[in-house]
């Protein structure tokens, strides 16, 4: 039996420039961070040759081609696992529409667990590349690449997305104490609504031509945020989050709505320096940068919304359990 643990993520700056409609014109750039909320994938050998799947539904099938869960089906094809296996996926939060990258974390976690089940160790780069191939090229989802890469690598990273499909990875060097301090100023609140990201991202891709200058500004913000983080100027990163949100909400009409705008304004009035909806927008979680002396006031202002406590996470997808019995089949 093999169990993988894969982090979810928060976006800090540059989101949207990881879409092919932008980075194939000119390189995109995203700064994001893994958090200590995870998806787990359990892969267990079965005595029979059937395939059992446990997620929000249960599937029992005879072949990979019969699997309805598209991510599991394609991950099994990619890794060569074909029969006699039971796969269970678990998540710390509802896994669809949260804006925390859960679908890509599941894909990365599936690949990691299935490869190790096969006795194969692969790199974070391979996990990220193959997860992108499954979600974008095989399944045709209108998404970017940032979620797969941060799920595989973890930590706080600056990713460059290049026209030749190459991806550069730069770790933002923060001591553990700095990472803890920066993370302690970040709060997540659930808007009360989940949403499907595909329609929002499709609209965003269609708008790329007329939004090029906005996207270029968002790319510059990612680079600036990385420099500010490295310098330890965390409050300036918080103020930059506000600028980044103003740019992001201009990309498509469905990214924000009256409820989100009101929620965000309440947070600003109570002392938040900045924030943004995590992920594609339209719902999910609102990320806020709030100096610690203002956090109780912000919590009081947003007391109708559920807070998700979290820490930043150093590690990407990893195997937390791996045991093989004697050959019994």
mmCIF file of C-alpha atoms in Angstrom:
data_model
loop_
_atom_site.group_PDB
_atom_site.id
_atom_site.type_symbol
_atom_site.label_atom_id
_atom_site.label_comp_id
_atom_site.label_asym_id
_atom_site.label_seq_id
_atom_site.Cartn_x
_atom_site.Cartn_y
_atom_site.Cartn_z
ATOM 1 C CA UNK A 1 0.000 0.000 0.000
ATOM 2 C CA UNK A 2 1.175 3.500 -0.889
ATOM 3 C CA UNK A 3 -0.133 6.839 0.415
ATOM 4 C CA UNK A 4 0.828 10.182 -1.120
ATOM 5 C CA UNK A 5 0.289 13.573 0.516
ATOM 6 C CA UNK A 6 0.073 16.581 -1.814
ATOM 7 C CA UNK A 7 -0.388 20.216 -0.728
ATOM 8 C CA UNK A 8 -2.958 22.713 -1.872
ATOM 9 C CA UNK A 9 -1.813 26.226 -2.703
ATOM 10 C CA UNK A 10 -2.466 29.946 -2.546
ATOM 11 C CA UNK A 11 -1.643 32.283 -5.413
ATOM 12 C CA UNK A 12 0.229 35.468 -4.547
ATOM 13 C CA UNK A 13 0.789 37.221 -7.880
ATOM 14 C CA UNK A 14 0.898 36.618 -11.626
ATOM 15 C CA UNK A 15 -2.027 34.195 -11.879
ATOM 16 C CA UNK A 16 -3.410 34.187 -15.416
ATOM 17 C CA UNK A 17 -0.017 34.556 -17.071
ATOM 18 C CA UNK A 18 0.350 30.762 -16.796
ATOM 19 C CA UNK A 19 -2.393 30.300 -19.404
ATOM 20 C CA UNK A 20 -1.196 29.273 -22.867
ATOM 21 C CA UNK A 21 -3.047 32.184 -24.466
ATOM 22 C CA UNK A 22 -0.525 34.487 -22.748
ATOM 23 C CA UNK A 23 2.735 32.573 -22.253
ATOM 24 C CA UNK A 24 2.866 31.421 -25.887
ATOM 25 C CA UNK A 25 3.066 35.113 -26.830
ATOM 26 C CA UNK A 26 5.536 36.087 -24.120
ATOM 27 C CA UNK A 27 6.728 34.330 -20.988
ATOM 28 C CA UNK A 28 4.395 34.259 -18.002
ATOM 29 C CA UNK A 29 5.414 34.448 -14.361
ATOM 30 C CA UNK A 30 3.576 33.308 -11.207
ATOM 31 C CA UNK A 31 4.481 33.486 -7.520
ATOM 32 C CA UNK A 32 2.601 31.068 -5.307
ATOM 33 C CA UNK A 33 2.921 29.031 -2.137
ATOM 34 C CA UNK A 34 1.960 25.579 -0.901
ATOM 35 C CA UNK A 35 -0.119 25.347 2.279
ATOM 36 C CA UNK A 36 -0.544 22.620 4.887
ATOM 37 C CA UNK A 37 -3.930 21.507 3.593
ATOM 38 C CA UNK A 38 -3.585 18.319 1.617
ATOM 39 C CA UNK A 39 -5.106 15.754 -0.673
ATOM 40 C CA UNK A 40 -4.257 12.122 0.019
ATOM 41 C CA UNK A 41 -4.169 9.268 -2.458
ATOM 42 C CA UNK A 42 -4.166 5.683 -1.189
ATOM 43 C CA UNK A 43 -3.229 2.915 -3.622
ATOM 44 C CA UNK A 44 -3.692 -0.653 -2.398
ATOM 45 C CA UNK A 45 -3.228 -3.965 -4.146
ATOM 46 C CA UNK A 46 -6.291 -6.229 -4.402
ATOM 47 C CA UNK A 47 -6.513 -10.017 -4.488
ATOM 48 C CA UNK A 48 -8.767 -9.937 -7.567
ATOM 49 C CA UNK A 49 -8.146 -8.124 -10.869
ATOM 50 C CA UNK A 50 -10.892 -5.516 -10.550
ATOM 51 C CA UNK A 51 -10.321 -1.790 -10.072
ATOM 52 C CA UNK A 52 -12.035 -0.203 -7.059
ATOM 53 C CA UNK A 53 -12.246 3.595 -6.733
ATOM 54 C CA UNK A 54 -13.400 5.515 -3.670
ATOM 55 C CA UNK A 55 -13.963 9.279 -3.909
ATOM 56 C CA UNK A 56 -17.240 11.206 -3.665
ATOM 57 C CA UNK A 57 -18.578 8.203 -5.584
ATOM 58 C CA UNK A 58 -17.596 4.551 -5.700
ATOM 59 C CA UNK A 59 -16.615 2.740 -8.881
ATOM 60 C CA UNK A 60 -15.947 -0.971 -9.414
ATOM 61 C CA UNK A 61 -14.780 -1.719 -12.957
ATOM 62 C CA UNK A 62 -12.944 -4.399 -14.914
ATOM 63 C CA UNK A 63 -10.646 -2.159 -16.966
ATOM 64 C CA UNK A 64 -9.064 1.295 -16.965
ATOM 65 C CA UNK A 65 -11.135 2.306 -20.008
ATOM 66 C CA UNK A 66 -14.336 1.904 -17.971
ATOM 67 C CA UNK A 67 -13.273 4.396 -15.274
ATOM 68 C CA UNK A 68 -15.445 7.518 -15.159
ATOM 69 C CA UNK A 69 -13.127 9.590 -12.923
ATOM 70 C CA UNK A 70 -11.056 11.198 -15.670
ATOM 71 C CA UNK A 71 -8.017 12.085 -13.552
ATOM 72 C CA UNK A 72 -7.708 8.571 -12.114
ATOM 73 C CA UNK A 73 -8.221 6.990 -15.536
ATOM 74 C CA UNK A 74 -5.507 9.053 -17.225
ATOM 75 C CA UNK A 75 -3.066 8.753 -14.308
ATOM 76 C CA UNK A 76 -3.403 4.958 -14.439
ATOM 77 C CA UNK A 77 -2.795 4.988 -18.179
ATOM 78 C CA UNK A 78 0.233 7.231 -17.738
ATOM 79 C CA UNK A 79 1.811 5.069 -15.004
ATOM 80 C CA UNK A 80 0.923 1.664 -16.432
ATOM 81 C CA UNK A 81 -1.215 0.430 -13.536
ATOM 82 C CA UNK A 82 -3.945 -1.622 -15.207
ATOM 83 C CA UNK A 83 -5.716 -3.954 -12.773
ATOM 84 C CA UNK A 84 -6.068 -5.414 -9.290
ATOM 85 C CA UNK A 85 -5.919 -2.150 -7.389
ATOM 86 C CA UNK A 86 -8.014 -0.021 -5.046
ATOM 87 C CA UNK A 87 -7.561 3.765 -5.149
ATOM 88 C CA UNK A 88 -8.985 6.143 -2.555
ATOM 89 C CA UNK A 89 -8.743 9.946 -2.621
ATOM 90 C CA UNK A 90 -9.280 12.111 0.464
ATOM 91 C CA UNK A 91 -9.035 15.880 0.931
ATOM 92 C CA UNK A 92 -8.766 18.259 3.878
ATOM 93 C CA UNK A 93 -11.359 20.556 2.270
ATOM 94 C CA UNK A 94 -14.089 20.133 -0.381
ATOM 95 C CA UNK A 95 -12.046 19.334 -3.454
ATOM 96 C CA UNK A 96 -13.987 21.074 -6.216
ATOM 97 C CA UNK A 97 -14.282 24.801 -6.716
ATOM 98 C CA UNK A 98 -12.209 25.881 -3.709
ATOM 99 C CA UNK A 99 -9.702 27.904 -5.714
ATOM 100 C CA UNK A 100 -6.825 26.207 -3.885
ATOM 101 C CA UNK A 101 -5.723 24.011 -6.785
ATOM 102 C CA UNK A 102 -7.228 20.771 -5.537
ATOM 103 C CA UNK A 103 -7.820 19.125 -8.940
ATOM 104 C CA UNK A 104 -4.184 19.519 -9.921
ATOM 105 C CA UNK A 105 -3.042 18.380 -6.471
ATOM 106 C CA UNK A 106 -5.115 15.227 -6.927
ATOM 107 C CA UNK A 107 -3.529 14.636 -10.338
ATOM 108 C CA UNK A 108 0.004 15.106 -8.996
ATOM 109 C CA UNK A 109 -0.766 12.934 -5.962
ATOM 110 C CA UNK A 110 -2.226 10.173 -8.132
ATOM 111 C CA UNK A 111 0.843 10.105 -10.364
ATOM 112 C CA UNK A 112 3.202 10.090 -7.384
ATOM 113 C CA UNK A 113 1.410 7.254 -5.577
ATOM 114 C CA UNK A 114 0.900 5.145 -8.705
ATOM 115 C CA UNK A 115 4.515 5.461 -9.829
ATOM 116 C CA UNK A 116 5.803 4.459 -6.385
ATOM 117 C CA UNK A 117 3.296 1.577 -6.376
ATOM 118 C CA UNK A 118 5.020 0.464 -9.597
ATOM 119 C CA UNK A 119 8.414 0.787 -7.917
ATOM 120 C CA UNK A 120 9.374 3.922 -9.875
ATOM 121 C CA UNK A 121 10.697 7.156 -8.362
ATOM 122 C CA UNK A 122 10.088 10.295 -10.445
ATOM 123 C CA UNK A 123 11.111 13.920 -9.988
ATOM 124 C CA UNK A 124 8.877 16.848 -9.084
ATOM 125 C CA UNK A 125 9.466 18.154 -12.619
ATOM 126 C CA UNK A 126 8.145 14.909 -14.118
ATOM 127 C CA UNK A 127 5.097 14.891 -11.834
ATOM 128 C CA UNK A 128 4.259 18.482 -12.786
ATOM 129 C CA UNK A 129 4.835 17.971 -16.518
ATOM 130 C CA UNK A 130 2.739 14.815 -16.658
ATOM 131 C CA UNK A 131 -0.056 16.352 -14.579
ATOM 132 C CA UNK A 132 -0.161 19.274 -17.039
ATOM 133 C CA UNK A 133 -0.230 16.823 -19.944
ATOM 134 C CA UNK A 134 -3.189 14.961 -18.425
ATOM 135 C CA UNK A 135 -5.252 18.003 -17.489
ATOM 136 C CA UNK A 136 -4.477 20.354 -20.380
ATOM 137 C CA UNK A 137 -3.510 18.216 -23.389
ATOM 138 C CA UNK A 138 -5.426 14.972 -22.831
ATOM 139 C CA UNK A 139 -8.546 16.216 -21.014
ATOM 140 C CA UNK A 140 -8.589 19.635 -22.691
ATOM 141 C CA UNK A 141 -9.183 21.701 -19.558
ATOM 142 C CA UNK A 142 -8.753 25.482 -20.174
ATOM 143 C CA UNK A 143 -6.415 25.846 -17.197
ATOM 144 C CA UNK A 144 -2.865 27.020 -16.584
ATOM 145 C CA UNK A 145 0.204 25.248 -15.246
ATOM 146 C CA UNK A 146 0.848 26.901 -11.890
ATOM 147 C CA UNK A 147 -1.237 24.522 -9.763
ATOM 148 C CA UNK A 148 0.500 21.365 -10.965
ATOM 149 C CA UNK A 149 3.959 22.821 -10.415
ATOM 150 C CA UNK A 150 3.447 24.167 -6.900
ATOM 151 C CA UNK A 151 1.748 20.888 -5.897
ATOM 152 C CA UNK A 152 4.809 18.967 -7.058
ATOM 153 C CA UNK A 153 7.484 21.334 -5.685
ATOM 154 C CA UNK A 154 5.942 22.894 -2.552
ATOM 155 C CA UNK A 155 7.378 25.867 -0.677
ATOM 156 C CA UNK A 156 7.171 29.423 -2.003
ATOM 157 C CA UNK A 157 8.164 29.463 -5.668
ATOM 158 C CA UNK A 158 8.441 31.741 -8.667
ATOM 159 C CA UNK A 159 7.556 29.855 -11.847
ATOM 160 C CA UNK A 160 8.347 31.085 -15.347
ATOM 161 C CA UNK A 161 6.180 29.762 -18.185
ATOM 162 C CA UNK A 162 7.856 30.045 -21.578
ATOM 163 C CA UNK A 163 6.600 30.026 -25.207
ATOM 164 C CA UNK A 164 8.463 26.760 -25.921
ATOM 165 C CA UNK A 165 6.421 25.095 -23.101
ATOM 166 C CA UNK A 166 9.447 25.076 -20.800
ATOM 167 C CA UNK A 167 8.949 25.962 -17.133
ATOM 168 C CA UNK A 168 11.626 27.539 -14.932
ATOM 169 C CA UNK A 169 11.457 27.082 -11.164
ATOM 170 C CA UNK A 170 12.972 29.457 -8.609
ATOM 171 C CA UNK A 171 12.674 28.852 -4.888
ATOM 172 C CA UNK A 172 12.103 31.990 -2.828
ATOM 173 C CA UNK A 173 14.700 31.643 -0.093
ATOM 174 C CA UNK A 174 13.011 32.275 3.233
ATOM 175 C CA UNK A 175 14.259 30.998 6.570
ATOM 176 C CA UNK A 176 11.739 28.921 8.501
ATOM 177 C CA UNK A 177 11.168 31.832 10.884
ATOM 178 C CA UNK A 178 10.513 34.206 7.951
ATOM 179 C CA UNK A 179 8.148 31.742 6.321
ATOM 180 C CA UNK A 180 6.274 31.410 9.598
ATOM 181 C CA UNK A 181 6.109 35.191 10.039
ATOM 182 C CA UNK A 182 4.858 35.831 6.503
ATOM 183 C CA UNK A 183 2.304 33.033 6.763
ATOM 184 C CA UNK A 184 1.059 34.336 10.113
ATOM 185 C CA UNK A 185 -0.131 37.503 8.346
ATOM 186 C CA UNK A 186 -2.222 35.557 5.822
ATOM 187 C CA UNK A 187 -5.846 34.600 6.468
ATOM 188 C CA UNK A 188 -8.237 32.512 4.368
ATOM 189 C CA UNK A 189 -12.019 32.874 4.520
ATOM 190 C CA UNK A 190 -14.514 30.724 2.630
ATOM 191 C CA UNK A 191 -16.937 32.819 0.577
ATOM 192 C CA UNK A 192 -19.632 30.190 1.055
ATOM 193 C CA UNK A 193 -19.716 29.335 -2.633
ATOM 194 C CA UNK A 194 -17.744 26.981 -4.824
ATOM 195 C CA UNK A 195 -17.585 27.363 -8.574
ATOM 196 C CA UNK A 196 -16.325 25.580 -11.665
ATOM 197 C CA UNK A 197 -13.187 27.292 -12.907
ATOM 198 C CA UNK A 198 -13.458 26.179 -16.549
ATOM 199 C CA UNK A 199 -16.022 28.811 -17.711
ATOM 200 C CA UNK A 200 -14.136 31.624 -15.934
ATOM 201 C CA UNK A 201 -10.779 30.586 -17.378
ATOM 202 C CA UNK A 202 -12.281 30.115 -20.851
ATOM 203 C CA UNK A 203 -13.589 33.691 -20.756
ATOM 204 C CA UNK A 204 -10.226 34.880 -19.484
ATOM 205 C CA UNK A 205 -8.398 33.156 -22.361
ATOM 206 C CA UNK A 206 -10.813 34.677 -24.874
ATOM 207 C CA UNK A 207 -10.086 38.132 -23.423
ATOM 208 C CA UNK A 208 -6.292 37.774 -23.576
ATOM 209 C CA UNK A 209 -5.799 39.957 -26.662
ATOM 210 C CA UNK A 210 -7.514 42.999 -25.154
ATOM 211 C CA UNK A 211 -6.076 42.392 -21.672
ATOM 212 C CA UNK A 212 -2.396 42.059 -22.604
ATOM 213 C CA UNK A 213 -1.312 45.171 -20.714
ATOM 214 C CA UNK A 214 -3.122 44.027 -17.572
ATOM 215 C CA UNK A 215 -1.461 40.613 -17.805
ATOM 216 C CA UNK A 216 1.950 42.212 -18.298
ATOM 217 C CA UNK A 217 1.363 44.260 -15.162
ATOM 218 C CA UNK A 218 0.425 41.071 -13.271
ATOM 219 C CA UNK A 219 3.642 39.439 -14.454
ATOM 220 C CA UNK A 220 5.633 42.421 -13.147
ATOM 221 C CA UNK A 221 3.781 42.139 -9.840
ATOM 222 C CA UNK A 222 4.912 38.514 -9.471
ATOM 223 C CA UNK A 223 8.546 39.540 -9.941
ATOM 224 C CA UNK A 224 8.161 42.477 -7.554
ATOM 225 C CA UNK A 225 6.448 40.324 -4.920
ATOM 226 C CA UNK A 226 9.306 37.818 -5.093
ATOM 227 C CA UNK A 227 11.851 40.600 -4.474
ATOM 228 C CA UNK A 228 9.805 42.020 -1.582
ATOM 229 C CA UNK A 229 9.480 38.589 0.009
ATOM 230 C CA UNK A 230 13.203 37.948 -0.321
ATOM 231 C CA UNK A 231 13.879 41.323 1.333
ATOM 232 C CA UNK A 232 11.500 40.515 4.203
ATOM 233 C CA UNK A 233 9.162 43.433 3.401
ATOM 234 C CA UNK A 234 6.008 41.429 4.033
ATOM 235 C CA UNK A 235 3.615 44.365 4.512
ATOM 236 C CA UNK A 236 4.596 45.615 1.052
ATOM 237 C CA UNK A 237 3.629 42.194 -0.318
ATOM 238 C CA UNK A 238 0.245 42.656 1.352
ATOM 239 C CA UNK A 239 -0.257 46.011 -0.347
ATOM 240 C CA UNK A 240 0.830 44.458 -3.646
ATOM 241 C CA UNK A 241 -1.875 41.804 -3.202
ATOM 242 C CA UNK A 242 -4.425 44.628 -3.352
ATOM 243 C CA UNK A 243 -2.987 45.889 -6.641
ATOM 244 C CA UNK A 244 -2.890 42.333 -8.004
ATOM 245 C CA UNK A 245 -6.573 41.839 -7.148
ATOM 246 C CA UNK A 246 -7.543 45.026 -8.986
ATOM 247 C CA UNK A 247 -5.756 43.694 -12.066
ATOM 248 C CA UNK A 248 -7.168 40.198 -11.744
ATOM 249 C CA UNK A 249 -10.795 41.262 -11.442
ATOM 250 C CA UNK A 250 -10.384 43.250 -14.682
ATOM 251 C CA UNK A 251 -9.586 40.081 -16.663
ATOM 252 C CA UNK A 252 -13.146 38.705 -16.782
ATOM 253 C CA UNK A 253 -16.569 39.788 -15.533
ATOM 254 C CA UNK A 254 -17.116 36.521 -13.639
ATOM 255 C CA UNK A 255 -14.001 36.747 -11.426
ATOM 256 C CA UNK A 256 -15.726 38.855 -8.772
ATOM 257 C CA UNK A 257 -19.301 39.675 -7.770
ATOM 258 C CA UNK A 258 -21.130 41.976 -5.363
ATOM 259 C CA UNK A 259 -20.794 39.574 -2.428
ATOM 260 C CA UNK A 260 -17.037 39.135 -2.908
ATOM 261 C CA UNK A 261 -16.545 42.887 -3.367
ATOM 262 C CA UNK A 262 -18.470 43.602 -0.157
ATOM 263 C CA UNK A 263 -16.578 40.909 1.761
ATOM 264 C CA UNK A 264 -13.245 42.293 0.579
ATOM 265 C CA UNK A 265 -14.180 45.881 1.430
ATOM 266 C CA UNK A 266 -15.223 44.830 4.937
ATOM 267 C CA UNK A 267 -11.790 43.254 5.389
ATOM 268 C CA UNK A 268 -10.002 46.385 4.149
ATOM 269 C CA UNK A 269 -12.075 48.600 6.438
ATOM 270 C CA UNK A 270 -11.104 46.387 9.392
ATOM 271 C CA UNK A 271 -7.373 46.567 8.675
ATOM 272 C CA UNK A 272 -6.413 44.167 5.876
ATOM 273 C CA UNK A 273 -3.693 45.595 3.619
ATOM 274 C CA UNK A 274 -4.729 43.558 0.600
ATOM 275 C CA UNK A 275 -6.102 40.287 -0.641
ATOM 276 C CA UNK A 276 -7.590 38.389 -3.544
ATOM 277 C CA UNK A 277 -9.846 35.513 -4.410
ATOM 278 C CA UNK A 278 -7.704 32.394 -4.671
ATOM 279 C CA UNK A 279 -7.813 30.570 -7.983
ATOM 280 C CA UNK A 280 -9.932 31.444 -10.998
ATOM 281 C CA UNK A 281 -12.420 33.553 -9.027
ATOM 282 C CA UNK A 282 -16.183 33.645 -8.641
ATOM 283 C CA UNK A 283 -16.128 31.968 -5.214
ATOM 284 C CA UNK A 284 -13.983 29.648 -3.150
ATOM 285 C CA UNK A 285 -11.595 31.248 -0.658
ATOM 286 C CA UNK A 286 -10.663 34.885 -0.084
ATOM 287 C CA UNK A 287 -6.979 35.287 0.805
ATOM 288 C CA UNK A 288 -6.141 38.324 2.938
ATOM 289 C CA UNK A 289 -2.921 39.871 4.186
ATOM 290 C CA UNK A 290 -3.627 41.238 7.668
ATOM 291 C CA UNK A 291 -1.020 42.484 10.183
ATOM 292 C CA UNK A 292 -1.449 40.452 13.341
ATOM 293 C CA UNK A 293 -2.633 43.404 15.449
ATOM 294 C CA UNK A 294 -5.574 43.844 13.040
ATOM 295 C CA UNK A 295 -6.549 40.194 12.695
ATOM 296 C CA UNK A 296 -9.151 40.069 15.456
ATOM 297 C CA UNK A 297 -10.894 43.088 13.932
ATOM 298 C CA UNK A 298 -10.941 41.416 10.508
ATOM 299 C CA UNK A 299 -12.250 38.171 11.990
ATOM 300 C CA UNK A 300 -15.029 40.124 13.703
ATOM 301 C CA UNK A 301 -15.925 41.928 10.471
ATOM 302 C CA UNK A 302 -16.073 38.611 8.591
ATOM 303 C CA UNK A 303 -17.616 36.527 11.376
ATOM 304 C CA UNK A 304 -20.337 35.203 9.063
ATOM 305 C CA UNK A 305 -17.660 33.473 6.969
ATOM 306 C CA UNK A 306 -15.737 30.337 7.918
ATOM 307 C CA UNK A 307 -11.993 30.832 8.374
ATOM 308 C CA UNK A 308 -9.523 28.169 7.260
ATOM 309 C CA UNK A 309 -6.433 28.277 9.527
ATOM 310 C CA UNK A 310 -3.250 27.231 7.733
ATOM 311 C CA UNK A 311 0.538 27.401 7.621
ATOM 312 C CA UNK A 312 2.784 27.603 4.590
ATOM 313 C CA UNK A 313 4.137 24.202 3.580
ATOM 314 C CA UNK A 314 7.780 23.537 2.675
ATOM 315 C CA UNK A 315 7.239 20.240 0.842
ATOM 316 C CA UNK A 316 5.543 19.293 -2.392
ATOM 317 C CA UNK A 317 3.897 15.952 -3.069
ATOM 318 C CA UNK A 318 5.519 13.192 -1.021
ATOM 319 C CA UNK A 319 5.001 9.572 -0.060
ATOM 320 C CA UNK A 320 4.059 9.233 3.606
ATOM 321 C CA UNK A 321 3.433 5.455 3.657
ATOM 322 C CA UNK A 322 4.881 2.705 1.486
ATOM 323 C CA UNK A 323 4.884 -0.960 2.371
ATOM 324 C CA UNK A 324 4.971 -3.974 0.088
ATOM 325 C CA UNK A 325 4.137 -7.437 1.340
ATOM 326 C CA UNK A 326 5.679 -10.600 -0.036
ATOM 327 C CA UNK A 327 4.577 -11.441 -3.578
ATOM 328 C CA UNK A 328 1.126 -12.911 -3.007
ATOM 329 C CA UNK A 329 -0.465 -12.672 -6.441
#
